[in-house]
Structure formats: C-alpha cells, structure tokens
Coordinates of C-alpha atoms in Angstrom, one line a residue:
X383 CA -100.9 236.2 72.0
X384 CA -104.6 236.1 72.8
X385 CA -107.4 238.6 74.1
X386 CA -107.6 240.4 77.2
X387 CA -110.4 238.7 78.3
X388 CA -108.6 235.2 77.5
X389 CA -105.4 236.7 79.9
X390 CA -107.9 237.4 82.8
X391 CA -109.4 234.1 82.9
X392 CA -105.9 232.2 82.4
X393 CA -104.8 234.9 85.4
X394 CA -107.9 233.7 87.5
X395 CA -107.1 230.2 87.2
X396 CA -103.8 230.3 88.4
X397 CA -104.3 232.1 91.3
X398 CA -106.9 230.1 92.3
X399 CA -104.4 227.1 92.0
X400 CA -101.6 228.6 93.1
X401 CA -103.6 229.5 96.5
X402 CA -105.6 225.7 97.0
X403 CA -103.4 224.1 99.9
X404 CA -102.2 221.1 98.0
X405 CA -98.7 219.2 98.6
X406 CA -96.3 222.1 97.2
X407 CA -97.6 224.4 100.1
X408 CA -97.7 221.5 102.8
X409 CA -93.9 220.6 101.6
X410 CA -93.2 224.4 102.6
X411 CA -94.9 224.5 106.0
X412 CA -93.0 221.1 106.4
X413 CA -89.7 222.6 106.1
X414 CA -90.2 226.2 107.4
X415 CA -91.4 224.4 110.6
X416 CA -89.0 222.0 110.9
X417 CA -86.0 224.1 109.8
X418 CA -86.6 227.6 110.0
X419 CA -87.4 230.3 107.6
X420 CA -84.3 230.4 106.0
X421 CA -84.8 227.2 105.0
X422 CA -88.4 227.6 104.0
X423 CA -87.2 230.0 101.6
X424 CA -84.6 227.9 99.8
X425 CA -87.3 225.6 99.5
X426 CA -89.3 227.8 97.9
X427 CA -86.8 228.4 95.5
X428 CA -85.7 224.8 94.8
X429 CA -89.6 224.2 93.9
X430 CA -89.6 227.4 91.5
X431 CA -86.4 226.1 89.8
X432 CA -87.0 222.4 89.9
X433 CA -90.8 223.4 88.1
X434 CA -89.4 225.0 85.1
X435 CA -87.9 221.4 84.2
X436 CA -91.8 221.0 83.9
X437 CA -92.4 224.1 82.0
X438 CA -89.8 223.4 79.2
X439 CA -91.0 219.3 78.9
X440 CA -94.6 220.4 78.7
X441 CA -93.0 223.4 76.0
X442 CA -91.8 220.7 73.6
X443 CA -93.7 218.1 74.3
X444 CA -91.8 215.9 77.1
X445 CA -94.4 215.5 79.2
X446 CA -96.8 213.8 76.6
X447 CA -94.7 210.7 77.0
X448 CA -96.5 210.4 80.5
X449 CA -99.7 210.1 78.5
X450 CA -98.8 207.2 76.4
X451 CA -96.7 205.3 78.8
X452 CA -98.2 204.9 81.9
X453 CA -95.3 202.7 83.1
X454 CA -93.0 205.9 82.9
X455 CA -95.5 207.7 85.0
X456 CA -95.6 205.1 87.3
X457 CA -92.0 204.9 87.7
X458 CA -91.1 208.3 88.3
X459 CA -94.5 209.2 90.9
X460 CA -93.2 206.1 92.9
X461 CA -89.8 207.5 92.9
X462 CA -90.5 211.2 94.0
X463 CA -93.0 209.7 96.8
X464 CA -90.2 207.2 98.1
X465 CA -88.0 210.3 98.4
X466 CA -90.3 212.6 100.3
X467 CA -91.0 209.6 102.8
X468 CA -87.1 209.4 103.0
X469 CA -86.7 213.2 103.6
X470 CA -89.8 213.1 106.0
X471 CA -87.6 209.9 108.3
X472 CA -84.8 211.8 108.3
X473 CA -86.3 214.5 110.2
X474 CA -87.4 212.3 112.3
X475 CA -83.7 211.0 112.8
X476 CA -82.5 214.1 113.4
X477 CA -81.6 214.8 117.6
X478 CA -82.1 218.8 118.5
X479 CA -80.4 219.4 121.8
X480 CA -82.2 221.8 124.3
X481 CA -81.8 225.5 124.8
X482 CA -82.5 228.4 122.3
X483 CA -83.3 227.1 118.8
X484 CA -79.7 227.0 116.9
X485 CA -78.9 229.1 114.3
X486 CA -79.3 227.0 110.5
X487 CA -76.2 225.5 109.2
X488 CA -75.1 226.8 106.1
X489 CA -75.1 222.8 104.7
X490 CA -79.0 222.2 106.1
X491 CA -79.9 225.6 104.2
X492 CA -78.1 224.4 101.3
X493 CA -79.9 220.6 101.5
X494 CA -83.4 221.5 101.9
X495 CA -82.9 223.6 98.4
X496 CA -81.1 220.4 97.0
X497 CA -84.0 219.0 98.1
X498 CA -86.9 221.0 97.0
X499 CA -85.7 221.0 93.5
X500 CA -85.6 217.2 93.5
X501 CA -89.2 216.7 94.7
X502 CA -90.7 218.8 92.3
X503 CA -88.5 217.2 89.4
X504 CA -89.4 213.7 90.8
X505 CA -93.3 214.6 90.8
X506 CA -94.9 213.8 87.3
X507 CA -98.3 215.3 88.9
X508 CA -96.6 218.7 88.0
X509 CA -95.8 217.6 84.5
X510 CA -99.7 216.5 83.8
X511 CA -100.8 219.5 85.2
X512 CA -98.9 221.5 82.5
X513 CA -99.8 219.4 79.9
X514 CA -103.6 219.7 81.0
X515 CA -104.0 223.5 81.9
X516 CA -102.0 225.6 79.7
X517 CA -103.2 224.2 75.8
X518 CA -106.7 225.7 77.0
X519 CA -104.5 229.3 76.6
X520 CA -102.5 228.3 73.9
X521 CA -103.6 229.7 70.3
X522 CA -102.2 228.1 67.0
X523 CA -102.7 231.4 65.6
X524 CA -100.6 233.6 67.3
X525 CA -97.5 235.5 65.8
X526 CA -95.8 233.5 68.4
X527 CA -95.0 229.9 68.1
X528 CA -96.8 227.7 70.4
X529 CA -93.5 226.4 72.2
X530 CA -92.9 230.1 73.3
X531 CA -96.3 230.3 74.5
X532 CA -96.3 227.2 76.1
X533 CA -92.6 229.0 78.0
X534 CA -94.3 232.4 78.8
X535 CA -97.8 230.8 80.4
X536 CA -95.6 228.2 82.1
X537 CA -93.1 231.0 83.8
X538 CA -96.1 233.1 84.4
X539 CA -97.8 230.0 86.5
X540 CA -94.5 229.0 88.3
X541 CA -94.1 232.5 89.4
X542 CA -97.8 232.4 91.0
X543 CA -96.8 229.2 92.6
X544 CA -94.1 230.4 94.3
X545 CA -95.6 233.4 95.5
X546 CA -98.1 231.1 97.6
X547 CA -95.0 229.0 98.5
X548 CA -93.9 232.5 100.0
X549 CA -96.9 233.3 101.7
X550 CA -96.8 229.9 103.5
X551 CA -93.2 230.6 104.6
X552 CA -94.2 233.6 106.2
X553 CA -97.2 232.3 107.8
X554 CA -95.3 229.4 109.2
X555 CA -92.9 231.7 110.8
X556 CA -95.6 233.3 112.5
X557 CA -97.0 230.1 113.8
X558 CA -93.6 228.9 114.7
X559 CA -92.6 232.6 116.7
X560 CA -95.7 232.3 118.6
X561 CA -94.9 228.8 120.1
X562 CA -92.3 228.2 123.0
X563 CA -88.5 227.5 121.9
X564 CA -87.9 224.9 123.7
X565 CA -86.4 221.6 122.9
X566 CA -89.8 220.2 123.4
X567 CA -91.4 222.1 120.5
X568 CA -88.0 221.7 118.4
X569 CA -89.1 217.7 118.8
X570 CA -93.2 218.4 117.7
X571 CA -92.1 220.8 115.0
X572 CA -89.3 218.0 113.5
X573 CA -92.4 215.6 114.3
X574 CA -94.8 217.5 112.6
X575 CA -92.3 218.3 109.5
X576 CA -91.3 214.8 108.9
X577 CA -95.4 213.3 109.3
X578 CA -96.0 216.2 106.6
X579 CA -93.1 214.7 104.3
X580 CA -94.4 211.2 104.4
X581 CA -98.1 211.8 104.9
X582 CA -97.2 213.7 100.9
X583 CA -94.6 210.3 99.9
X584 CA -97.5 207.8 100.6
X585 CA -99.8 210.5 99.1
X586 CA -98.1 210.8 95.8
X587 CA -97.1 207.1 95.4
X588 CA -100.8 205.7 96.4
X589 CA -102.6 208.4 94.1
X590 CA -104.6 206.1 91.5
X591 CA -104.8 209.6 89.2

C-alpha cells in the first residue's frame, strides 16, 4: 500500500491521537463512573461501532458533503451536542438509593451502548477528522483502490481509539474502587458523569471549528 516508513509515521500519529484526552475518552470516564465498568465497556464498544459509520462515509466520500455545506455540519454537530446534554440530565435525574452500589441492570448496560453508538454517529467532528487525516496515507498508486485504503486506515485508527477508550475504563474503575460506596459517592459519581456529558454537549454544539 505504501512504505514502511510511511506505516510508522501513519502508526505514530494515531497513537498519539488515540491517547490525547479529548471528548471520546471523557464520554468513557463519564459513563464508567457513573454506571460501572460494565457499562463503560459497552460504551466502548458503541463508540467503536458507531465510528465505522465514519470510516465507510469518509471511504466513499460521505463526509465531503460536510465540506461544502456547512449548514449540514451545523445541523448534525447541534444535534449530537443536544443529545449528550440530554444523556448528561438524565443522570442527573436518576435517584440511587443507599447501601452497597447495585448490581447494573441488564436494560442500563444495554442503553449506555445504544447510546455510545449514537453520539459518535451524531458527532460530524469524527467525520472531518477522517476526511482530514487519513488522504495524507492514501496513495493513488497503489494495487489497491483508494476506497479500500481509505477502509483499512480507518479500521486500523478506530481500533487505536478504542483501545484508549479501554484504558480509560480501566483506569476509572480503579478510581471508582478506591472511593467509599456509599450513596453519597453514588450521588458525586452520577454528578460528576452527567457535568462530563453536558460540559461535552455545550462543547460540541459551541465549537466555532
């Protein structure tokens, strides 16, 4: 597809994204705190899935329609912010009664992948930054076409994503086992969750990039 030495810098890059605390690992804290790691991991894997809806736009061209309307862009970036802020009430909403922290209902598990998959559709951010990073890797001259190096970069990147997203699950854990289950930090951690969500809704929808 290209030279070793073209792979190793395309491989550098990624991690380096894939590791910056941005929104994607903040949305993961968010819900392994306020949920539980179960949960953190379904919404690991709603991100993973809902970002190769990115992948196959930016493969045949989808996402360049953000480029040339701006009103589209708009449109959807509002959207996915208004539905993080809404996520990020609803933990707010929710009442945990005291006691040991309760095991995760099926349904919640089930929800925050439902989620996940719908926030990273919803979030055209993703999109652009498909459409910006991988044509730097992309050669016209390969022996394969450039849609099916646009899909094997794109799964490549996803995959490093999610492997942060991982890392942040377990890490939250930690942080979460470490702290008192009481009610009292069952109401911070919901708290802290839900400020995360709609610190990342206003975030998204206020962005002038």
């Amino acid at each position: 597809m290209f030279s070793i030495e073209t792979f190793l810098a395309f491989l550098a890059a990624t991690a380096l994204f894939a590791y910056m605390p941005g929104p994607a690992l903040l949305y993961t804290a968010a819900q392994t705190i306020s949920r539980g790691k179960r949960a953190g991991y379904m919404a690991a894997t709603g991100i993973h899935l809902g970002c190769y809806v990115h992948v196959f736009a930016a493969a045949f061209g989808l996402s360049a329609i953000f480029a040339v309307v701006p009103t589209l862009y708009f449109a959807l970036k509002l959207a996915g912010g208004a539905y993080l802020i809404y996520l990020g009430v609803q933990m707010f909403r929710t009442r945990v009664a005291s006691g040991p922290v309760p095991a995760l209902p099926e349904k919640s598990t089930r929800r925050a992948f439902l989620d996940s998959v719908l926030v990273e559709v919803l979030n055209p951010k993703v999109a652009i930054f498909f459409i910006a990073f991988l044509p730097q890797f992309v050669s016209p001259h390969a022996d394969f076409p450039i849609w099916a190096q646009f899909l094997v970069l794109g799964t490549i990147v996803n995959c490093a994503f999610t492997s942060a997203d991982i890392m942040t699950v377990l890490f939250a854990t930690e942080v979460k086992k470490r702290l008192t289950r009481t009610s009292r930090f069952q109401d911070l951690s919901r708290w802290l969750g839900g400020s995360l969500l709609v610190g990342l809704g206003l975030k998204l929808a206020t962005d002038r990039s």
